[in-house]
mmCIF file with all atom_site columns, C-alpha atoms in Angstrom:
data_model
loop_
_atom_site.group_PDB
_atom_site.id
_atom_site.type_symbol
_atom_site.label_atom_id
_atom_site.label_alt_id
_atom_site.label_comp_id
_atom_site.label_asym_id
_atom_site.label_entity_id
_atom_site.label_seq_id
_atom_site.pdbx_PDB_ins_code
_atom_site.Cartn_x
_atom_site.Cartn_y
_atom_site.Cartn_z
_atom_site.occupancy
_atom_site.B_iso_or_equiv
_atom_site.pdbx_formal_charge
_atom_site.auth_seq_id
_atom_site.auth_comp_id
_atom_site.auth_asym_id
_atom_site.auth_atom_id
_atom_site.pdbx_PDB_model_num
ATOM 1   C CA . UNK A 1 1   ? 0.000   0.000  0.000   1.00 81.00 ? 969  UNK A CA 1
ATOM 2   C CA . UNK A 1 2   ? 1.005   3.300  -0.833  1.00 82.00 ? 970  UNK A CA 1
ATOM 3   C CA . UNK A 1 3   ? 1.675   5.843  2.092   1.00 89.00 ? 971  UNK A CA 1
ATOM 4   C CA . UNK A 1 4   ? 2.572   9.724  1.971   1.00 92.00 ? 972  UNK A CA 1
ATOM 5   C CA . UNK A 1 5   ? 4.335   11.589 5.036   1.00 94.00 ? 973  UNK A CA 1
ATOM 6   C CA . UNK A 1 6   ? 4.668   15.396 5.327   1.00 96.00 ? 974  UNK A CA 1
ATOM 7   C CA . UNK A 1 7   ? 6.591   17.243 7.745   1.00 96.00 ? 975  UNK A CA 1
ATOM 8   C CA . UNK A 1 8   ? 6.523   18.817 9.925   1.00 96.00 ? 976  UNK A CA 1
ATOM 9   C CA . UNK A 1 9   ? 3.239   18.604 10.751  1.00 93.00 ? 977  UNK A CA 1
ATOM 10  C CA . UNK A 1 10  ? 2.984   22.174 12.161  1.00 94.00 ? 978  UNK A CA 1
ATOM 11  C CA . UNK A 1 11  ? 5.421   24.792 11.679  1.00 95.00 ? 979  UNK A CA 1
ATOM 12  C CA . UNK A 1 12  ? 5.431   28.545 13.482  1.00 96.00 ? 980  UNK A CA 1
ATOM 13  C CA . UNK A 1 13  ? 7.837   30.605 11.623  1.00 97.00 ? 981  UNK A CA 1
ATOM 14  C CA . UNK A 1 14  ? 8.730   34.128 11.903  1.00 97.00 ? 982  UNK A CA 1
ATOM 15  C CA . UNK A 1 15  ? 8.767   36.389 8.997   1.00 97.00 ? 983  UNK A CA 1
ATOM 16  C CA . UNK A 1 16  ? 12.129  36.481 6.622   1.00 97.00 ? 984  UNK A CA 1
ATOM 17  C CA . UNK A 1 17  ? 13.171  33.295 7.990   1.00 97.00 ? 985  UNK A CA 1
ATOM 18  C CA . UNK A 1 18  ? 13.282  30.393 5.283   1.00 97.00 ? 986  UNK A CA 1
ATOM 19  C CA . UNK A 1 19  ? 10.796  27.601 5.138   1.00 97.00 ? 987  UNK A CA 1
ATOM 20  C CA . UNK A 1 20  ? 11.466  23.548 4.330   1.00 97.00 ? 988  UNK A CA 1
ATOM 21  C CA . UNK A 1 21  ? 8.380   21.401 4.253   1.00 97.00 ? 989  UNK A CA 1
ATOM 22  C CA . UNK A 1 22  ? 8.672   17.867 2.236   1.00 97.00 ? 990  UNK A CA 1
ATOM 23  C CA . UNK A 1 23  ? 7.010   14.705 1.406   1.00 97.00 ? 991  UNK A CA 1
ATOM 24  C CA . UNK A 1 24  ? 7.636   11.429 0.771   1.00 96.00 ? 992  UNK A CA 1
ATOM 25  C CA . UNK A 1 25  ? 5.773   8.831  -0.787  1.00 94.00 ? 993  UNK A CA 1
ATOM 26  C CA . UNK A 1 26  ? 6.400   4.851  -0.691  1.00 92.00 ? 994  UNK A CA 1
ATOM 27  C CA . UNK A 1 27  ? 5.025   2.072  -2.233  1.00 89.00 ? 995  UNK A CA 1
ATOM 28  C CA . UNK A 1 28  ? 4.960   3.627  -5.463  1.00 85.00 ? 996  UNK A CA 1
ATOM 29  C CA . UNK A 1 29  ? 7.816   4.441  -8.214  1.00 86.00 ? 997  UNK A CA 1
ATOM 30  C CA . UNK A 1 30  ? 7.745   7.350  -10.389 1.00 89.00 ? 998  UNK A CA 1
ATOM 31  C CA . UNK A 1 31  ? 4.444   8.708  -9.017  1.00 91.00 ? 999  UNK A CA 1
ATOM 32  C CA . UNK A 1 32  ? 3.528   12.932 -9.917  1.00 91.00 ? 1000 UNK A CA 1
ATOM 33  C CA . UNK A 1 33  ? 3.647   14.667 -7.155  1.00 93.00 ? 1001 UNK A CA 1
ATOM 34  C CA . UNK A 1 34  ? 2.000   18.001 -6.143  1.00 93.00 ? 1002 UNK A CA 1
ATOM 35  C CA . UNK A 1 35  ? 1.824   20.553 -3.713  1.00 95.00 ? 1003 UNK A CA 1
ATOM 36  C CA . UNK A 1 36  ? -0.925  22.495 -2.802  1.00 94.00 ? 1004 UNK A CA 1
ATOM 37  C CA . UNK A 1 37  ? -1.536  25.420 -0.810  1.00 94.00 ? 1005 UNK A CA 1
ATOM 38  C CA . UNK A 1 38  ? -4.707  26.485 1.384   1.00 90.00 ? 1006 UNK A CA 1
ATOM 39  C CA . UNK A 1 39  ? -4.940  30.346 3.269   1.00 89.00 ? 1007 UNK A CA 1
ATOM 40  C CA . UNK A 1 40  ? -7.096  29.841 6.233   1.00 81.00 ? 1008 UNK A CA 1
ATOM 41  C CA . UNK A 1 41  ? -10.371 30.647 5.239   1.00 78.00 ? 1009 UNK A CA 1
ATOM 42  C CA . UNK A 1 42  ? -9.458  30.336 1.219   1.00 82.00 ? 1010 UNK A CA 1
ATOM 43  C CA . UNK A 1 43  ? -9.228  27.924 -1.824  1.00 84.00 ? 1011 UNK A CA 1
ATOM 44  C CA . UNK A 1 44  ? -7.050  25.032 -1.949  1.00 87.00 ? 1012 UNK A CA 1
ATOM 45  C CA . UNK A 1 45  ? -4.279  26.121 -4.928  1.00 89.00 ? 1013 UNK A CA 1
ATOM 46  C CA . UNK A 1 46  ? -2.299  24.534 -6.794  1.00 89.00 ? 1014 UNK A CA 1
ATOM 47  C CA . UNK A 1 47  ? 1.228   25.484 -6.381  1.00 93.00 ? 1015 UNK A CA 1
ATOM 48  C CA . UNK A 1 48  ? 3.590   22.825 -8.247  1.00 93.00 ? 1016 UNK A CA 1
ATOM 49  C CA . UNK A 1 49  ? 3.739   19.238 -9.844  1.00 89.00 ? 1017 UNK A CA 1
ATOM 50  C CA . UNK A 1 50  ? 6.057   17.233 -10.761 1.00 92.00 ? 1018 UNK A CA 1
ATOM 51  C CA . UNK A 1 51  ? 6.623   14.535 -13.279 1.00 89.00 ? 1019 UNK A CA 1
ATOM 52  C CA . UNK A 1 52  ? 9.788   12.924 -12.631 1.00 91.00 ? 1020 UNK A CA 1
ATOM 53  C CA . UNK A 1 53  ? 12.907  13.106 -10.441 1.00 93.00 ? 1021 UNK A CA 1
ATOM 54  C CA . UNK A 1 54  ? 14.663  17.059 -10.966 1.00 92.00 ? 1022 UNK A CA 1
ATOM 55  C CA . UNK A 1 55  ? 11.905  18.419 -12.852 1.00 92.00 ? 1023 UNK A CA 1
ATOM 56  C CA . UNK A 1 56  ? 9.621   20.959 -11.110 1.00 93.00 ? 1024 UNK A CA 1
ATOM 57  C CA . UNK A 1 57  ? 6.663   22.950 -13.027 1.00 90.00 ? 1025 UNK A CA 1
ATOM 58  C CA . UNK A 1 58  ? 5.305   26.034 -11.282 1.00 87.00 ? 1026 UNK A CA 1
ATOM 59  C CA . UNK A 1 59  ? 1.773   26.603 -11.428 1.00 85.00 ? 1027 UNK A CA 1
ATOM 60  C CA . UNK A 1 60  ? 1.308   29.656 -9.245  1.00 82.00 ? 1028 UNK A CA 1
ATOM 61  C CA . UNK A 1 61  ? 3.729   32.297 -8.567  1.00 77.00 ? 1029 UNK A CA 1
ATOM 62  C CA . UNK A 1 62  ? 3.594   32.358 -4.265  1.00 85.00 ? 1030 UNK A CA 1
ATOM 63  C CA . UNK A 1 63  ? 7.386   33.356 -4.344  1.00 92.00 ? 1031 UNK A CA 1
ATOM 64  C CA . UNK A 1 64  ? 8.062   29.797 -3.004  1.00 96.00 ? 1032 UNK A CA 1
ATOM 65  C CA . UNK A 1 65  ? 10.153  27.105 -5.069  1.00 96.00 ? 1033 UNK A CA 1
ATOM 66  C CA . UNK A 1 66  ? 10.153  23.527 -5.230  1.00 97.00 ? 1034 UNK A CA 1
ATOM 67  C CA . UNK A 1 67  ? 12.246  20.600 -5.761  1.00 97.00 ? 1035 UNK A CA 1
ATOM 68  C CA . UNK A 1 68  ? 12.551  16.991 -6.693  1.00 97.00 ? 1036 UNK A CA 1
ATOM 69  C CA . UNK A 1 69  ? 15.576  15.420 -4.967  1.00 96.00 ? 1037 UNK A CA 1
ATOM 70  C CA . UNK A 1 70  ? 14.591  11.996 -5.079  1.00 95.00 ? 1038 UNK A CA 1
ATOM 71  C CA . UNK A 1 71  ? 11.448  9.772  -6.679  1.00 94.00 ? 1039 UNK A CA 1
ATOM 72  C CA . UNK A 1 72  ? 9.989   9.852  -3.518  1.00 94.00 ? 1040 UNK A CA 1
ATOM 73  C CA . UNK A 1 73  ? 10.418  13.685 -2.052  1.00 96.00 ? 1041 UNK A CA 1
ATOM 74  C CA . UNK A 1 74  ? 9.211   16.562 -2.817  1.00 97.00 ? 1042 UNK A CA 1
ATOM 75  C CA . UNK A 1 75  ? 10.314  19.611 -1.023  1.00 98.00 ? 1043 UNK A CA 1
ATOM 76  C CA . UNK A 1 76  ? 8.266   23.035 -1.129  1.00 97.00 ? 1044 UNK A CA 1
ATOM 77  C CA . UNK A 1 77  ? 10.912  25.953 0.159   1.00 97.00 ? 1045 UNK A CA 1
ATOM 78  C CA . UNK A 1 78  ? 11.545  29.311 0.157   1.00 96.00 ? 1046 UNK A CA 1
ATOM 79  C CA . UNK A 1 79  ? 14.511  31.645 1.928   1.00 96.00 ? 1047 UNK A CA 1
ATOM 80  C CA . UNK A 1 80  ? 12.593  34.474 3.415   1.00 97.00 ? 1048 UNK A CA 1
ATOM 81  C CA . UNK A 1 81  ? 8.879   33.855 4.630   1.00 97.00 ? 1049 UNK A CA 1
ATOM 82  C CA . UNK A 1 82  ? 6.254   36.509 3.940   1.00 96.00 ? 1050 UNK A CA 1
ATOM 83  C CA . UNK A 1 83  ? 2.865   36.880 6.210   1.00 95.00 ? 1051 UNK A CA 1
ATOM 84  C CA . UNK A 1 84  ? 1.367   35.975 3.138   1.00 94.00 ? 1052 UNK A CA 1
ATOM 85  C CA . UNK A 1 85  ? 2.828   32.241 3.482   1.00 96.00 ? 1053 UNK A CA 1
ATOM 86  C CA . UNK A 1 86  ? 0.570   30.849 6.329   1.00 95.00 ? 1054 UNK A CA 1
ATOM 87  C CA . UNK A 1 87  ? -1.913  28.732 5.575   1.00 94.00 ? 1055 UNK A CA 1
ATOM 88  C CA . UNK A 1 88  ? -2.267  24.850 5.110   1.00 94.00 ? 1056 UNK A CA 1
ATOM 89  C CA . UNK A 1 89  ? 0.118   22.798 2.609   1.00 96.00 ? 1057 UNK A CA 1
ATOM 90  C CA . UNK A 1 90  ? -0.805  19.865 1.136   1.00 95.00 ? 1058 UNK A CA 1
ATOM 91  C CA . UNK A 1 91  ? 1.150   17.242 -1.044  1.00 95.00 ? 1059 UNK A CA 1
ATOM 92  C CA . UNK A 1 92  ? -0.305  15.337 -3.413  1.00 93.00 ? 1060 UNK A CA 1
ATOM 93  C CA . UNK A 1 93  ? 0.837   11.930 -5.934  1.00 92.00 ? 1061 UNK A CA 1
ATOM 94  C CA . UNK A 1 94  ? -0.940  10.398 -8.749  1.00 88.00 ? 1062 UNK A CA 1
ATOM 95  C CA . UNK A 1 95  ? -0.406  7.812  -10.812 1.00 83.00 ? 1063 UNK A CA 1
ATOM 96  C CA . UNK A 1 96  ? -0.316  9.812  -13.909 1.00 70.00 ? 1064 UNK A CA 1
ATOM 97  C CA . UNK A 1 97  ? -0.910  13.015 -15.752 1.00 60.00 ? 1065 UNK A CA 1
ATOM 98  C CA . UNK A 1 98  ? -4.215  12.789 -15.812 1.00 58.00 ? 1066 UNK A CA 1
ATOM 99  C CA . UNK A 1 99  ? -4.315  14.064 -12.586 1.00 55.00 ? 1067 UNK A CA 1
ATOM 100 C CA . UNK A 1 100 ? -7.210  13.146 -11.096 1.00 62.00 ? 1068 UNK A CA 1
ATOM 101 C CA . UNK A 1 101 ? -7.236  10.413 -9.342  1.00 74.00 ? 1069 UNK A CA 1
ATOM 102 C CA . UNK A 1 102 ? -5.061  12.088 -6.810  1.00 83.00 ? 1070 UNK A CA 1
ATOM 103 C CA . UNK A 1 103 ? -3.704  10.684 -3.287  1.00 87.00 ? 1071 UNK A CA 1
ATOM 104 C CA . UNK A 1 104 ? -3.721  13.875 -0.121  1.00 90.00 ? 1072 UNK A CA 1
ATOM 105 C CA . UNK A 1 105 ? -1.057  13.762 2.374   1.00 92.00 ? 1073 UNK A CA 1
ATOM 106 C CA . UNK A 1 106 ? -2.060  14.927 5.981   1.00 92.00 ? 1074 UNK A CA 1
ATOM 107 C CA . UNK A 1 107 ? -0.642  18.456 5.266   1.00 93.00 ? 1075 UNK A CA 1
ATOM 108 C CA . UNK A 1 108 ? 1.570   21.030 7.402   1.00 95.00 ? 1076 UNK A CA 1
ATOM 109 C CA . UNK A 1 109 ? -0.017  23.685 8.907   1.00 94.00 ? 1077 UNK A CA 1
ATOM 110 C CA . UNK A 1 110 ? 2.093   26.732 8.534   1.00 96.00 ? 1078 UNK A CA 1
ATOM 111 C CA . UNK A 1 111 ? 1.810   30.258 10.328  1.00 96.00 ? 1079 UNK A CA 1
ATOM 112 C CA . UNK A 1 112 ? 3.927   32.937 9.748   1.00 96.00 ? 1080 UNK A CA 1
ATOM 113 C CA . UNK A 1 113 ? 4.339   35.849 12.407  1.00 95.00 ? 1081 UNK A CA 1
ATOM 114 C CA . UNK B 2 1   ? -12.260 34.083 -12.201 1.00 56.00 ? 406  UNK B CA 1
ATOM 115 C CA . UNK B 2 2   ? -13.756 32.102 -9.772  1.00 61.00 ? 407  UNK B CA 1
ATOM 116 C CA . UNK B 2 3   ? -13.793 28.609 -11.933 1.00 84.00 ? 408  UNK B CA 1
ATOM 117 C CA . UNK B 2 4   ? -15.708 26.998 -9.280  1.00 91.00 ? 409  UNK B CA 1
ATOM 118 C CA . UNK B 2 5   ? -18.189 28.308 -6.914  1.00 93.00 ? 410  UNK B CA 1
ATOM 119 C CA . UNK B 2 6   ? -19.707 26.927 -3.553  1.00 95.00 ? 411  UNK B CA 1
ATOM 120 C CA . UNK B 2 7   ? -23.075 26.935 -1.407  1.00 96.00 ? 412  UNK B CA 1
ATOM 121 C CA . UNK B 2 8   ? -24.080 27.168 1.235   1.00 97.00 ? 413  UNK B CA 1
ATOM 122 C CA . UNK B 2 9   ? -20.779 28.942 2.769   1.00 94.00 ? 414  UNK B CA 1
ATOM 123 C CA . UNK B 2 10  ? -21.895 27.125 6.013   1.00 96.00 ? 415  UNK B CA 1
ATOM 124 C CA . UNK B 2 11  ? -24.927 24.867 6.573   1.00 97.00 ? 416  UNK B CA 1
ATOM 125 C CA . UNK B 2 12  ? -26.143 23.536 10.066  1.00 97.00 ? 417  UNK B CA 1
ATOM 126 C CA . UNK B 2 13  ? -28.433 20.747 10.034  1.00 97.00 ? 418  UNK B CA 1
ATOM 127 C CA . UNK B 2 14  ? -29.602 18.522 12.781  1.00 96.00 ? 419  UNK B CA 1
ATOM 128 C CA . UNK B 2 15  ? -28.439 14.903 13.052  1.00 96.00 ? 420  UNK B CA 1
ATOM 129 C CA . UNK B 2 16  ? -30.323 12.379 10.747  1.00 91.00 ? 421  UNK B CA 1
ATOM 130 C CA . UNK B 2 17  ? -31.710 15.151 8.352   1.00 94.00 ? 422  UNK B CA 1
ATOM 131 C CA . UNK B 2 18  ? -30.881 15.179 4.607   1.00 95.00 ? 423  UNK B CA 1
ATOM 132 C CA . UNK B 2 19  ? -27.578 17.248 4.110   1.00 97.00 ? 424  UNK B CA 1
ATOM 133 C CA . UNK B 2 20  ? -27.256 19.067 0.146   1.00 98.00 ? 425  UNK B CA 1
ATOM 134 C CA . UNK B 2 21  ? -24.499 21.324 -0.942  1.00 98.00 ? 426  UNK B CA 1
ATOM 135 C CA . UNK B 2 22  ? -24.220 22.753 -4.461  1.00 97.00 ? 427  UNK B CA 1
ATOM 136 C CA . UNK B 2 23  ? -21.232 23.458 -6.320  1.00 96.00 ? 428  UNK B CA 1
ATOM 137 C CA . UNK B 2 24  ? -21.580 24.872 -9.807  1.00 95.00 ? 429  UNK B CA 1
ATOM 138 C CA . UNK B 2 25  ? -18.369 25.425 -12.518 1.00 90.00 ? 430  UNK B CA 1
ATOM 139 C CA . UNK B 2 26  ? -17.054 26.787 -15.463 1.00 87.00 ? 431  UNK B CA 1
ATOM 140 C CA . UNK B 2 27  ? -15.760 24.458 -17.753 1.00 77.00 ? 432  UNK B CA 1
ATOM 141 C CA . UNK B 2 28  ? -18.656 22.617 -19.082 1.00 75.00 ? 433  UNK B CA 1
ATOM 142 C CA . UNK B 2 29  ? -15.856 20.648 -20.662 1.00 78.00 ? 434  UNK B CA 1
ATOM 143 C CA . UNK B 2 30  ? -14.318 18.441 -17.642 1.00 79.00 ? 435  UNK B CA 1
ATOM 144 C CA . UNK B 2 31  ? -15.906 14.872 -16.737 1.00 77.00 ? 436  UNK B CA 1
ATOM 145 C CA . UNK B 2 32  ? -14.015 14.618 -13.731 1.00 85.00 ? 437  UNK B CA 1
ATOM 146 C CA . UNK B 2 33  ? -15.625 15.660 -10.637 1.00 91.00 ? 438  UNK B CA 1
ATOM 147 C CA . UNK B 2 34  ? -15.158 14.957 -7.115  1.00 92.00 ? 439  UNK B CA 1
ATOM 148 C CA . UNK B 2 35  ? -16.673 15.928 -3.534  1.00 94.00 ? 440  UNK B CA 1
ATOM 149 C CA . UNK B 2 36  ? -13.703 16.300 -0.832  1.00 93.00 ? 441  UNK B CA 1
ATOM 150 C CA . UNK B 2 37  ? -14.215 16.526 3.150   1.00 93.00 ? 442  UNK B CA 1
ATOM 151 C CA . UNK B 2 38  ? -11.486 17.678 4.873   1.00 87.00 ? 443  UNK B CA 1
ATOM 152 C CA . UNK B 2 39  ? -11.832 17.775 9.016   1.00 82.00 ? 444  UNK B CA 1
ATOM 153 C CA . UNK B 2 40  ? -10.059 20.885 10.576  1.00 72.00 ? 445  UNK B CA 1
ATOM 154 C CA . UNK B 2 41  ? -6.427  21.541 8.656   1.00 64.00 ? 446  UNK B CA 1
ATOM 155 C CA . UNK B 2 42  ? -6.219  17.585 7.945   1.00 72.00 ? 447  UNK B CA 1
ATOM 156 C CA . UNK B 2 43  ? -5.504  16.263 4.617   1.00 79.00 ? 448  UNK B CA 1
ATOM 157 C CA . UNK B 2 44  ? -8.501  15.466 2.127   1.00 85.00 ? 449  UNK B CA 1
ATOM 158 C CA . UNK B 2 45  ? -10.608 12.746 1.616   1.00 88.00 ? 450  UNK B CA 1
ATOM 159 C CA . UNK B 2 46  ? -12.786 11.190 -0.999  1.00 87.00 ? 451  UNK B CA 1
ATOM 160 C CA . UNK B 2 47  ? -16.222 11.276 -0.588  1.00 93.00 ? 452  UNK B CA 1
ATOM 161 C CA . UNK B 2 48  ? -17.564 10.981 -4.523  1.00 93.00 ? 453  UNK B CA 1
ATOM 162 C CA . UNK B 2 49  ? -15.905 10.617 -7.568  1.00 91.00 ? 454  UNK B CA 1
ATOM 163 C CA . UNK B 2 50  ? -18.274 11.432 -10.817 1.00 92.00 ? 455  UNK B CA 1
ATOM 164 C CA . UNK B 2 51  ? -17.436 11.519 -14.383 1.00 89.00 ? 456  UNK B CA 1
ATOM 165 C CA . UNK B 2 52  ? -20.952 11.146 -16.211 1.00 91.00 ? 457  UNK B CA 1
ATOM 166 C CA . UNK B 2 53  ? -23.947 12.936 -15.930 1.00 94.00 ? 458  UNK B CA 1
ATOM 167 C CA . UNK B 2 54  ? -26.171 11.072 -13.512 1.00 96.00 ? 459  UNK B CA 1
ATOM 168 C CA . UNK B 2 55  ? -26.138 10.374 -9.637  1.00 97.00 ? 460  UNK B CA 1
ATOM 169 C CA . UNK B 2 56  ? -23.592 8.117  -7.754  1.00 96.00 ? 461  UNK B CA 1
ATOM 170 C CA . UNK B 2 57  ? -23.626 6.694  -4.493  1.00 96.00 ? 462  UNK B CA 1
ATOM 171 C CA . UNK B 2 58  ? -21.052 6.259  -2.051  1.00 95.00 ? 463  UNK B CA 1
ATOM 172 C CA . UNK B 2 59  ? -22.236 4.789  1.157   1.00 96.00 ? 464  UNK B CA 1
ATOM 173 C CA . UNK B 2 60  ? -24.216 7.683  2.361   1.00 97.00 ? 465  UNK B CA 1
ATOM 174 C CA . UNK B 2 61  ? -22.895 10.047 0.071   1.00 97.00 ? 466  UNK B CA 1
ATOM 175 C CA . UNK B 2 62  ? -24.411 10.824 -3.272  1.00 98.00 ? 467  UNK B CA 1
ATOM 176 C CA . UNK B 2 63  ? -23.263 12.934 -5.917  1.00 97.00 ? 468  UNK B CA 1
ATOM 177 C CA . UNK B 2 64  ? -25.488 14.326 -9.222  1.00 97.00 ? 469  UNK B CA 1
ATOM 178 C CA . UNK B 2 65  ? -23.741 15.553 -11.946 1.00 95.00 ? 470  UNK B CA 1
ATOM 179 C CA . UNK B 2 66  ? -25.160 18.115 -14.170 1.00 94.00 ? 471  UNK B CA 1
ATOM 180 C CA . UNK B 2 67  ? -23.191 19.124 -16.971 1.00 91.00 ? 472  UNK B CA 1
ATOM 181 C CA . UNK B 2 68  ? -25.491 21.139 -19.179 1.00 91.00 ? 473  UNK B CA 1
ATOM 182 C CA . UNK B 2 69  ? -26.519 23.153 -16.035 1.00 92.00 ? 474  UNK B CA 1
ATOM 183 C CA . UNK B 2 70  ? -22.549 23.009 -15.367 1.00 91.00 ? 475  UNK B CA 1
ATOM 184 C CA . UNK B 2 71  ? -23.633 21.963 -11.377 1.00 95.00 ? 476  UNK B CA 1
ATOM 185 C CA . UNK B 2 72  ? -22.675 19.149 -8.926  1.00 96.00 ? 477  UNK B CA 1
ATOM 186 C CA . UNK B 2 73  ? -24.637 18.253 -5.867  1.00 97.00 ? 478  UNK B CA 1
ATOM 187 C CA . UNK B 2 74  ? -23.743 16.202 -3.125  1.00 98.00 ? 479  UNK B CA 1
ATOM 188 C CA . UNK B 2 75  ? -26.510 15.268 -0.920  1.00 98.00 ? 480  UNK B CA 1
ATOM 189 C CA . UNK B 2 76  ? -25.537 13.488 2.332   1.00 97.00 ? 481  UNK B CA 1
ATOM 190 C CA . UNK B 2 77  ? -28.098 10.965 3.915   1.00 97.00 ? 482  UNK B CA 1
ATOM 191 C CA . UNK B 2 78  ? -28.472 10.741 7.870   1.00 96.00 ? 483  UNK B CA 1
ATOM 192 C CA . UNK B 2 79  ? -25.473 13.065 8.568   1.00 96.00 ? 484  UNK B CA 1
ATOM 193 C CA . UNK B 2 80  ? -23.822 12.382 12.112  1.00 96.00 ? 485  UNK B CA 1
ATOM 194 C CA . UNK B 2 81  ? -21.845 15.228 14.149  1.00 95.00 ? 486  UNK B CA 1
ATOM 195 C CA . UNK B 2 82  ? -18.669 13.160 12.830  1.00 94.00 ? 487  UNK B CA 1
ATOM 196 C CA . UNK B 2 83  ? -19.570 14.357 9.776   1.00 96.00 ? 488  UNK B CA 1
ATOM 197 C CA . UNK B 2 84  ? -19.113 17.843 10.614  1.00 95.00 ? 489  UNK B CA 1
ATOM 198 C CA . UNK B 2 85  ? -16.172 19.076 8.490   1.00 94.00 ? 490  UNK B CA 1
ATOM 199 C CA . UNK B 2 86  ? -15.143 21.268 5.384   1.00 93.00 ? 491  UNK B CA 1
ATOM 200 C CA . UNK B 2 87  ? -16.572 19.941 1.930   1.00 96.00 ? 492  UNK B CA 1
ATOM 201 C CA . UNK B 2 88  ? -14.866 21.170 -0.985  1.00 94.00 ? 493  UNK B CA 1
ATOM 202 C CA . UNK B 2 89  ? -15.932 20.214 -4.412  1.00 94.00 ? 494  UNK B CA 1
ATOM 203 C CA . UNK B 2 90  ? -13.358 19.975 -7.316  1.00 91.00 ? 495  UNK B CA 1
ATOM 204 C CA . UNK B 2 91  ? -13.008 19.497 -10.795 1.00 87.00 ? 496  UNK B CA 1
ATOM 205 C CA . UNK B 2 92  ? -9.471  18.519 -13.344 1.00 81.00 ? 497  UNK B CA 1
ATOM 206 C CA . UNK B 2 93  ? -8.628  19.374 -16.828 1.00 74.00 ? 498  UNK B CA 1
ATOM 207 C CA . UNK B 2 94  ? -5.559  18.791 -16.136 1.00 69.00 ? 499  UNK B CA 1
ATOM 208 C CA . UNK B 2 95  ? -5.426  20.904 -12.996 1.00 74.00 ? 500  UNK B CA 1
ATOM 209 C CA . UNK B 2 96  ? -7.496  20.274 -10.553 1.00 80.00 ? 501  UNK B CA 1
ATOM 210 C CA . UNK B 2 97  ? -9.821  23.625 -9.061  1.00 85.00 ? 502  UNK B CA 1
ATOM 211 C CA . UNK B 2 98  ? -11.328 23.846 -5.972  1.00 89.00 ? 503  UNK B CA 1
ATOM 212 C CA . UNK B 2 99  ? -14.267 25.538 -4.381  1.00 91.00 ? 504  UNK B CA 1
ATOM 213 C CA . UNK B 2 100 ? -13.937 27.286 -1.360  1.00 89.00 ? 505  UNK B CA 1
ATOM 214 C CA . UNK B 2 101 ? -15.442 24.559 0.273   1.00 92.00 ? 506  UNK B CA 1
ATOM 215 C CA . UNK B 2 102 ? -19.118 24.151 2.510   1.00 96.00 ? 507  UNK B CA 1
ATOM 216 C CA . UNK B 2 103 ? -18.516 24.711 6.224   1.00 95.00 ? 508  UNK B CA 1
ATOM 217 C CA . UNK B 2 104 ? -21.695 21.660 7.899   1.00 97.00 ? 509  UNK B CA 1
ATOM 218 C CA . UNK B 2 105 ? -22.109 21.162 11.374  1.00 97.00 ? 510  UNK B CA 1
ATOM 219 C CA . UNK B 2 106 ? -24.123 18.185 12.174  1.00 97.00 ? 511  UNK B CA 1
ATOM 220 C CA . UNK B 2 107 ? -25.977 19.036 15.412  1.00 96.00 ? 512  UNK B CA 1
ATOM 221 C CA . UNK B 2 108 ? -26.690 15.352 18.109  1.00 94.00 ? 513  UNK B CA 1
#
């Protein structure tokens, strides 16, 4: 069975500072992976996806960046934190391109002061 | 543009009564939909998954699809207070949109 992990699970940062949340998926090779982004109160967004291992495409400009170490991380980052940051971040994998039939991690809960 | 749009915000209904929310979009083209709940900052689950017009049942969860109207309902039968959470309706084209999401509380 597939699992996915995100940590931490709950992050209190203060603003400037820089930010590392990841992901990891097992039980599957070569899934897409995604990251998602939720301001308390607002829409669930998605930030970036990812096809295969060093490739990263952005879908929404949140001055954050992404990476794709390994088959099985994904790492959302940034070096200096903006108020604008906090909210919820979820990861995401899928099977394929398609997109849809997509697999939530537990998310990090993010606030920035 | 606000591709997909949510209602109630929040609903409050009583334990055992007949729960609806409505969640109508803007690309009549997609025949992927899907009904989220997501409990206080945790990660999503699947409720429904619908990709023809039509109703489909899930437990006690039942989505209707509407693609002419460009609307999805999902209608959930003898709601508990567990059930109280965030329901967020979505659709993919290859990107998948949210709604902003129903706030139900299921009273005992």
């Amino acid at each position: 069975a597939q699992t996915i992990h995100q940590w931490p699970v709950a992050e209190i940062k203060a603003v400037g500072s820089p930010l590392s949340l990841g992901c990891t998926i097992k039980g599957k090779s070569s899934p897409n992976l995604y990251w998602y982004w939720q301001a308390t109160g607002g829409t669930l967004q998605q930030l970036f996806y990812s096809i295969t291992v060093g490739q990263v495409e952005s879908v929404v400009q949140l001055n954050l960046s992404a990476s794709r170490p390994k088959d099985d991380q994904f790492i959302l980052s940034t070096e200096k934190l903006l108020l604008s940051h906090s909210g919820f971040y979820l990861c995401a994998w899928s099977l394929d391109w398609s997109s849809y039939e997509q697999y939530f991690g537990p998310g990090t809960r993010l606030t920035v002061l | 543009q606000q591709k997909v749009q949510q209602s109630p915000e929040s609903l409050t209904v009583s334990e055992g009564a007949m729960a609806s929310l409505n969640c109508t979009f803007s690309d009549g083209t997609s025949n992927n939909f899907r009904w989220y709940r997501q409990h206080s900052a945790k990660g999503l689950e699947v409720l429904v998954s619908i990709f023809s017009d039509g109703e489909k049942e899930e437990g006690r969860f039942t989505a209707h699809l509407n693609r002419a109207n460009l609307h999805v309902s999902l209608h959930i039968r003898e709601p508990q207070p567990s059930d109280s959470a965030v329901y967020l309706c979505a659709y993919s084209n290859n990107r998948i949109f949210f709604g902003d999401g129903t706030q139900l509380v299921v009273k005992p």
